Coordinates of C-alpha atoms and ligand atoms in Angstrom, one line a residue:
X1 CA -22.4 -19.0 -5.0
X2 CA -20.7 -15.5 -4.1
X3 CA -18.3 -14.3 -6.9
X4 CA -15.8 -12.4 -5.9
X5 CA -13.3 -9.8 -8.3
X6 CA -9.9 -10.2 -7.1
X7 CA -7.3 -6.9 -8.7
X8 CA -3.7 -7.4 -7.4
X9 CA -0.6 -5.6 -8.5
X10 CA 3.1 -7.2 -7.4
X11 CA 6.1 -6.2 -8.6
X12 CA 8.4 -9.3 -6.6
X13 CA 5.8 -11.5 -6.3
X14 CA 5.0 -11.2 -2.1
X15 CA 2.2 -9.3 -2.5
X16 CA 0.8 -12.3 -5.0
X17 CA 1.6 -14.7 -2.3
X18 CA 0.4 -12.9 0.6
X19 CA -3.7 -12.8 -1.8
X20 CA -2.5 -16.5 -2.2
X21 CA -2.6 -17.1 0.9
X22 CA -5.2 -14.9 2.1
X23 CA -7.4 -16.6 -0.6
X24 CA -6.4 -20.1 0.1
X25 CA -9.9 -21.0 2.1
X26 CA -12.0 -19.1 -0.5
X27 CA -10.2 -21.0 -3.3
X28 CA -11.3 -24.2 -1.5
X29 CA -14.8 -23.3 -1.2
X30 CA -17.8 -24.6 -3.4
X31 CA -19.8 -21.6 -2.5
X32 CA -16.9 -19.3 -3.6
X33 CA -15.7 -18.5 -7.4
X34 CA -12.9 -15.9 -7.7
X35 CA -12.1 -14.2 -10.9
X36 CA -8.2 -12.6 -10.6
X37 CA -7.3 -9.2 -12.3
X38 CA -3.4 -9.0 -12.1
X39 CA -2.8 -5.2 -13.6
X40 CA -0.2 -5.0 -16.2
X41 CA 1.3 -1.6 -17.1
X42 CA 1.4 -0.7 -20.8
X43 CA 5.5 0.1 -19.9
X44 CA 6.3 -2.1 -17.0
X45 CA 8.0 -0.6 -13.6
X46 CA 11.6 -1.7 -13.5
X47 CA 12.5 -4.3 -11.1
X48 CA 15.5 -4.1 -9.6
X49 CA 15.1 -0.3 -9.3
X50 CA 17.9 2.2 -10.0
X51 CA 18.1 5.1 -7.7
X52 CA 17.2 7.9 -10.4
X53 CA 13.6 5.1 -11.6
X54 CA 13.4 4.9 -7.7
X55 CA 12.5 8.5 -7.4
X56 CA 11.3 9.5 -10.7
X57 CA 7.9 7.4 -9.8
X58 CA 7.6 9.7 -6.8
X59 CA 5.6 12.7 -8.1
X60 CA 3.2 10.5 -9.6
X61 CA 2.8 8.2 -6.9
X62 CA 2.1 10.7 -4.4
X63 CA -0.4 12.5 -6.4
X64 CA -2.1 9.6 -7.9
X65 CA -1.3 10.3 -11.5
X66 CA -2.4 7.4 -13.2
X67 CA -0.4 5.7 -16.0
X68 CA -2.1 3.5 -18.8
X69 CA -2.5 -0.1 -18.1
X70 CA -3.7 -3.4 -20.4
X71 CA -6.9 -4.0 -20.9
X72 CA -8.6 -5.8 -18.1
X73 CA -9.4 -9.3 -18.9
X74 CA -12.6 -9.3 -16.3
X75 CA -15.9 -9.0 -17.3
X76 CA -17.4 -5.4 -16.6
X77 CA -20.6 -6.6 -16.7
X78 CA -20.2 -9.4 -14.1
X79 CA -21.7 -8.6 -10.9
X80 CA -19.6 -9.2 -8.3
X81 CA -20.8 -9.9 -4.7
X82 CA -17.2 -8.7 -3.4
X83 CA -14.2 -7.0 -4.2
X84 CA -10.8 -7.9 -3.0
X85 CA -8.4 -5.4 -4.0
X86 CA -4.8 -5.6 -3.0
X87 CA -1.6 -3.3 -3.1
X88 CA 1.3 -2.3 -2.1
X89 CA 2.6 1.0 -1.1
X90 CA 4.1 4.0 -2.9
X91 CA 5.4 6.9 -1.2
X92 CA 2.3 6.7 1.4
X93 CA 0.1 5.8 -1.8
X94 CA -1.4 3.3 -3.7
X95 CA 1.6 1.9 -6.2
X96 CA 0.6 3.8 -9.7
X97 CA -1.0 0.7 -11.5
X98 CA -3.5 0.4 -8.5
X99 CA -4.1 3.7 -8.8
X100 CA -4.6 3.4 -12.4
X101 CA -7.1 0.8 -11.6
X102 CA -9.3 3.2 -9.4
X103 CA -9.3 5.9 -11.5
X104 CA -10.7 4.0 -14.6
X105 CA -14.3 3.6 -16.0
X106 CA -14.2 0.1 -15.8
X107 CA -13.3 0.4 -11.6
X108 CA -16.2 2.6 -11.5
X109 CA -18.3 0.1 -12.8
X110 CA -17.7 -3.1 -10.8
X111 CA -16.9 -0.9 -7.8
X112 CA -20.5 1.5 -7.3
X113 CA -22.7 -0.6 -4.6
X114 CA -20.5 -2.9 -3.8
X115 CA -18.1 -3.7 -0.7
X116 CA -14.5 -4.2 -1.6
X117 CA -11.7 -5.6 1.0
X118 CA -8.1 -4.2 1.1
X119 CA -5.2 -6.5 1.4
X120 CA -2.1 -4.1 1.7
X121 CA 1.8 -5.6 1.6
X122 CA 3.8 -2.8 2.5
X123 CA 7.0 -2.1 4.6
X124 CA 5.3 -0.4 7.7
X125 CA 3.5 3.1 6.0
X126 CA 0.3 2.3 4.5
X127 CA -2.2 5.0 6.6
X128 CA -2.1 7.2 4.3
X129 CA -2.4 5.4 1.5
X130 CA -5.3 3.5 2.9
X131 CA -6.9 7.1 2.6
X132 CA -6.1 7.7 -0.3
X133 CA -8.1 4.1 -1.5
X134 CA -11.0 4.8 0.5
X135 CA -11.9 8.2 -1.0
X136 CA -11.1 7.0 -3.9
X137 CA -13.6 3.8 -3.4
X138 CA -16.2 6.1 -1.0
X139 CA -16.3 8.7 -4.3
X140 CA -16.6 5.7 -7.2
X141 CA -20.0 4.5 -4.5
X142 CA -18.0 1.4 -3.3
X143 CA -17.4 0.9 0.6
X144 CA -14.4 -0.7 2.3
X145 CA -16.0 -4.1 4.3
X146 CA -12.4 -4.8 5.7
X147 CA -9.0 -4.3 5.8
X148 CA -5.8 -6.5 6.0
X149 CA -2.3 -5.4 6.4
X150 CA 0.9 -7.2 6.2
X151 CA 3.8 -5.4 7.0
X152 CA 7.6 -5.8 7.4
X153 CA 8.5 -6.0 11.6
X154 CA 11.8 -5.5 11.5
X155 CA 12.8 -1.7 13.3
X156 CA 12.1 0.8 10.8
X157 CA 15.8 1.7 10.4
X158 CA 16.7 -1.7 9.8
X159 CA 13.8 -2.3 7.3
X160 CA 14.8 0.7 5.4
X161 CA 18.1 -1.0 4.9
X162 CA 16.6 -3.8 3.9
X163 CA 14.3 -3.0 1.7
X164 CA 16.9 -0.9 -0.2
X165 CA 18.9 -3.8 -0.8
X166 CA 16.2 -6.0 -1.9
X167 CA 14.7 -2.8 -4.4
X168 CA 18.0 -2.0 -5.8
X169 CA 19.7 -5.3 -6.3
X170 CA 16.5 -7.5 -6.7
X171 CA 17.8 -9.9 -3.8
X172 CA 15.7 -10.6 -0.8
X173 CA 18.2 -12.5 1.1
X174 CA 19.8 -11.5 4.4
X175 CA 22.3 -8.1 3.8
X176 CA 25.4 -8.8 4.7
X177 CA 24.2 -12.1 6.4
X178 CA 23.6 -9.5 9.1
X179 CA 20.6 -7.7 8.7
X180 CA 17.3 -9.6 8.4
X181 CA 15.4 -10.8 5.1
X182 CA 13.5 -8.1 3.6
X183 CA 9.8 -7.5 3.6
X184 CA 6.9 -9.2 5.1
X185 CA 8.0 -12.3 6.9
X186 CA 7.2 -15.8 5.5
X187 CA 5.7 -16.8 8.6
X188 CA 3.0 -13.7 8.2
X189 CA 2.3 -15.0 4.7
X190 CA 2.0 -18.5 5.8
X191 CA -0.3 -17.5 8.6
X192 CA -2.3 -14.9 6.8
X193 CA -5.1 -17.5 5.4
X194 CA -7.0 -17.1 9.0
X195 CA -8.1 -13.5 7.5
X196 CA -9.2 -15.9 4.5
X197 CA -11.5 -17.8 6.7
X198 CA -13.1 -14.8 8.5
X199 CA -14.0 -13.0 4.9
X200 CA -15.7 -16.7 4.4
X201 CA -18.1 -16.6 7.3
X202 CA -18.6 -13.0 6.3
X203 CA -20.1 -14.3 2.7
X204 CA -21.9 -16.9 4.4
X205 CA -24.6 -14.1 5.5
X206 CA -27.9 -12.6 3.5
X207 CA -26.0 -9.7 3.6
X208 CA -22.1 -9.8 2.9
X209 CA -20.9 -8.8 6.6
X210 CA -17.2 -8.8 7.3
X211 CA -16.5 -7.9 11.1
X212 CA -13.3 -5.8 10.9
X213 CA -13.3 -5.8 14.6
X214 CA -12.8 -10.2 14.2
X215 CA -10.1 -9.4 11.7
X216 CA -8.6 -6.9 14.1
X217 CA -8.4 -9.5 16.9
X218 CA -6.4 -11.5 14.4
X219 CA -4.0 -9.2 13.6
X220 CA -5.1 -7.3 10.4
X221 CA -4.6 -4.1 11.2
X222 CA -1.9 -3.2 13.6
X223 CA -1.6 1.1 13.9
X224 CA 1.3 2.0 15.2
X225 CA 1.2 5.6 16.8
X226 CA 4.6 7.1 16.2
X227 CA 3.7 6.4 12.3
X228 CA 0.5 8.6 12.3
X229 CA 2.8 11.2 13.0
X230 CA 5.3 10.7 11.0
X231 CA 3.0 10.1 8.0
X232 CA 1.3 13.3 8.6
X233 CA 4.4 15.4 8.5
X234 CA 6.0 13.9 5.4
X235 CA 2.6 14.6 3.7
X236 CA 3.3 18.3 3.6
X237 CA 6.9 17.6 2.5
X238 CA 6.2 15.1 -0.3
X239 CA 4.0 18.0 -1.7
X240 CA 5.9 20.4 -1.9
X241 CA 9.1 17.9 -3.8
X242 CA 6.4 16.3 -5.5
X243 CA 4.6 19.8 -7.2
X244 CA 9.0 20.7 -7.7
X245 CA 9.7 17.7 -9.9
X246 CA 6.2 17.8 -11.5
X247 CA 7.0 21.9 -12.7
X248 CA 9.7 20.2 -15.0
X249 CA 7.7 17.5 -16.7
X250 CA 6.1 14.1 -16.9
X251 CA 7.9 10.9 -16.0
X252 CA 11.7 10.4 -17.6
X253 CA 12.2 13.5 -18.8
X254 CA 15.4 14.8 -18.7
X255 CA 14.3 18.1 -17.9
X256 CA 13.5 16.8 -14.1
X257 CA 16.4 14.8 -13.6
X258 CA 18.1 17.5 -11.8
X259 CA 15.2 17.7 -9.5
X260 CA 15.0 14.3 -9.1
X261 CA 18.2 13.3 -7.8
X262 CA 17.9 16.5 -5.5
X263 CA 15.0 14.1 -4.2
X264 CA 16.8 11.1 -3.5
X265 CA 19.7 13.0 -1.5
X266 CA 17.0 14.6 0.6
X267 CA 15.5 10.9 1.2
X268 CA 18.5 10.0 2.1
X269 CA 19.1 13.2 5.0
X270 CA 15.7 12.5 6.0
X271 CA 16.0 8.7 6.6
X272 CA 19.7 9.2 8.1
X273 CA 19.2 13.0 9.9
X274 CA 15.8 14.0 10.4
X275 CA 13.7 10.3 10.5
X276 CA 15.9 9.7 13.8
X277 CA 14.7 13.0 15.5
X278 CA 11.4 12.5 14.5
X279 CA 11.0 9.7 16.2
X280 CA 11.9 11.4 18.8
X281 CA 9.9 14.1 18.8
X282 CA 7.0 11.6 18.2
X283 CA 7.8 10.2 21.1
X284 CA 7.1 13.3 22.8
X285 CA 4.1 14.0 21.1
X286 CA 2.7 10.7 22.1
X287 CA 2.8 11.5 25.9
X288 CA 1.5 14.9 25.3
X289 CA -1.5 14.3 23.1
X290 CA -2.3 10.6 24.3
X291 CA -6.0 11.4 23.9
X292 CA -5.7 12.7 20.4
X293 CA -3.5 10.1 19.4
X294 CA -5.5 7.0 21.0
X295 CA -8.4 8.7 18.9
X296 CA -6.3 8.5 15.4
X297 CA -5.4 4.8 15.9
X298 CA -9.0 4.2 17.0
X299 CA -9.6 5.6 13.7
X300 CA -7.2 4.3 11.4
X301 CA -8.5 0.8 12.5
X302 CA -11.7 0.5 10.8
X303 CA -13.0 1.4 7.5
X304 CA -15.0 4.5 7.8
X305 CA -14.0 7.6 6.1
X306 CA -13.5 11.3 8.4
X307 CA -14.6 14.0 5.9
Ligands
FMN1 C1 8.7 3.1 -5.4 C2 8.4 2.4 -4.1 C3 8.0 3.2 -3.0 C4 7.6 2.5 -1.8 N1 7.1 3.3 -0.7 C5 6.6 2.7 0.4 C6 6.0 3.4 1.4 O1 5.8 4.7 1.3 N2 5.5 2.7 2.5 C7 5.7 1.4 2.6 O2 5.3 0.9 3.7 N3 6.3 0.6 1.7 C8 6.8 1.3 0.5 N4 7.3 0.5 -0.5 C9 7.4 -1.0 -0.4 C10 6.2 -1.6 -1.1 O3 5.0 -1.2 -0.5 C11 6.2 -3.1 -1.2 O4 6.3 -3.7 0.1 C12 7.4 -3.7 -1.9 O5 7.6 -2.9 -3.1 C13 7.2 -5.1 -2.4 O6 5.9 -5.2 -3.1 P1 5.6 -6.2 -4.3 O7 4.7 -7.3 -3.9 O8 5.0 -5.4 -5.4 O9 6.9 -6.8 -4.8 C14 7.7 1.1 -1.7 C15 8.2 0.4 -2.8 C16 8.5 1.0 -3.9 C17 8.9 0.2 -5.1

């Protein structure tokens, strides 16, 4: 019998149905037992968002500034054959409670030695973040076995519309009955319990083995080039806003408010303006650096980590 930690955070609820899903062969199995870990924030996120909560979890997103969350309700001394760890993104991070999670003793503990799967449910920029989580595991002595990401498909323009309707009003129907439903699509959630399935033949072995090049075939990790790019640049940006808004204080103080909303309005320019001739100018970049670029995806497909 393998036992397996599951640690989740959702805020709407997809992400918990896209592990559901994902899980729904291992919960069938007799040779499987799974212990879930939803995280639970001493002061809950809001959900819907308003604009100025929106931004004011940017600093510490980015920068993986953890915030205090319930006491687990696993058992730290359980040893765990697996580790299935799922998130969603934050401003090209882990969201803070996962964070949280890695950064605590009790992480450390059932983590060290052990192989952990990602399951990520994000709108369409995870790289990053998935970098973030695997230093994070790599320096706690963990190692990432696989990786599974569910995205929203929708053009990224379009998903950004989207995605600000459902975070601000809490509604994930169809905008305007124009646009397209927000987030990852229930057909990707229904379908997602093949990845299940090949994490079960992976337990099956002496050794737990899980092929991300199988998963791959199946869809779990699609890189998409003109996204490596991007990510990379707004890296250097979020720094610098995110070291601006940090110089006036920890989260909800008053004294970064001004700095704050000077965040969102330069969101806005950069998802209207500049996100628009970046694309662009990816585009360009794609044709002249094919090799280096067919090298990054190559990379951000599998689990290893560049140092
Ligand atoms: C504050 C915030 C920042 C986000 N930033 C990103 C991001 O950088 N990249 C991305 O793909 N999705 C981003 N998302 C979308 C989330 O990853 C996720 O898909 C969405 O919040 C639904 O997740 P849930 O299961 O917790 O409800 C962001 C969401 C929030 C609330």
């Amino acid at each position: 019998m393998k036992k397996i930690l599951v640690v989740y955070y959702s805020q709407t609820g997809q992400l918990t149905e896209i592990v559901k899903s994902v899980l729904a062969p291992m919960e069938k199995s007799q040779d499987v037992s799974l212990v879930f870990e939803e995280l639970k924030p001493k002061k809950p996120f809001p959900f819907p968002w308003t604009s100025r909560q929106f931004c004011d979890v940017f600093p510490e997103s980015f920068q993986e500034i953890p915030c205090e969350l319930e006491p687990f309700s696993f058992n730290t001394d359980d040893d765990f054959d697996l580790i299935i760890l799922a998130y969603t993104v934050w401003y090209m991070s882990p969201s803070i409670p996962v964070t949280s999670f890695l950064k605590s003793l009790e992480a450390k503990k059932v983590i060290s030695n052990k192989p952990v799967v990602t399951i990520i449910g994000c709108r369409n920029m995870w790289l990053l973040a998935q970098e973030k989580v695997k230093t994070r595991i790599f320096d706690i002595g963990g190692k990432i076995a696989g990786n599974i990401v569910l995205m929203d498909k929708a053009l990224n323009l379009i998903g950004i519309v989207t995605i600000a309707y459902w975070m601000f009003t809490g509604k994930k129907d169809r905008y305007l009955k124009i646009f397209p439903h927000p987030g990852v699509s229930n057909k990707d959630i229904r379908e997602a319990g093949r990845f299940g399935h090949i994490i079960l033949r992976g337990l099956s072995k002496e050794k737990i083995d899980i092929d991300q090049t199988v998963l791959n075939e199946h869809g779990a990790i699609h890189v998409l080039p003109s996204y490596i790019i991007f990510e990379k640049r707004i890296q250097k940006v979020f720094k610098i806003w995110s070291n601006f808004i940090l110089q006036k204080g920890d989260p909800g103080d008053p004294n970064r408010r001004f700095r704050v909303r000077l965040f969102f309005y330069y969101l806005l320019v950069a998802i209207f303006l500049i996100a628009p001739l970046a694309t662009l100018v990816s585009f360009i970049a794609r044709i002249v650096s094919r090799k280096k670029i067919k090298e990054a995806v190559e990379y951000f497909s599998q689990n290893s980590l560049k140092h």
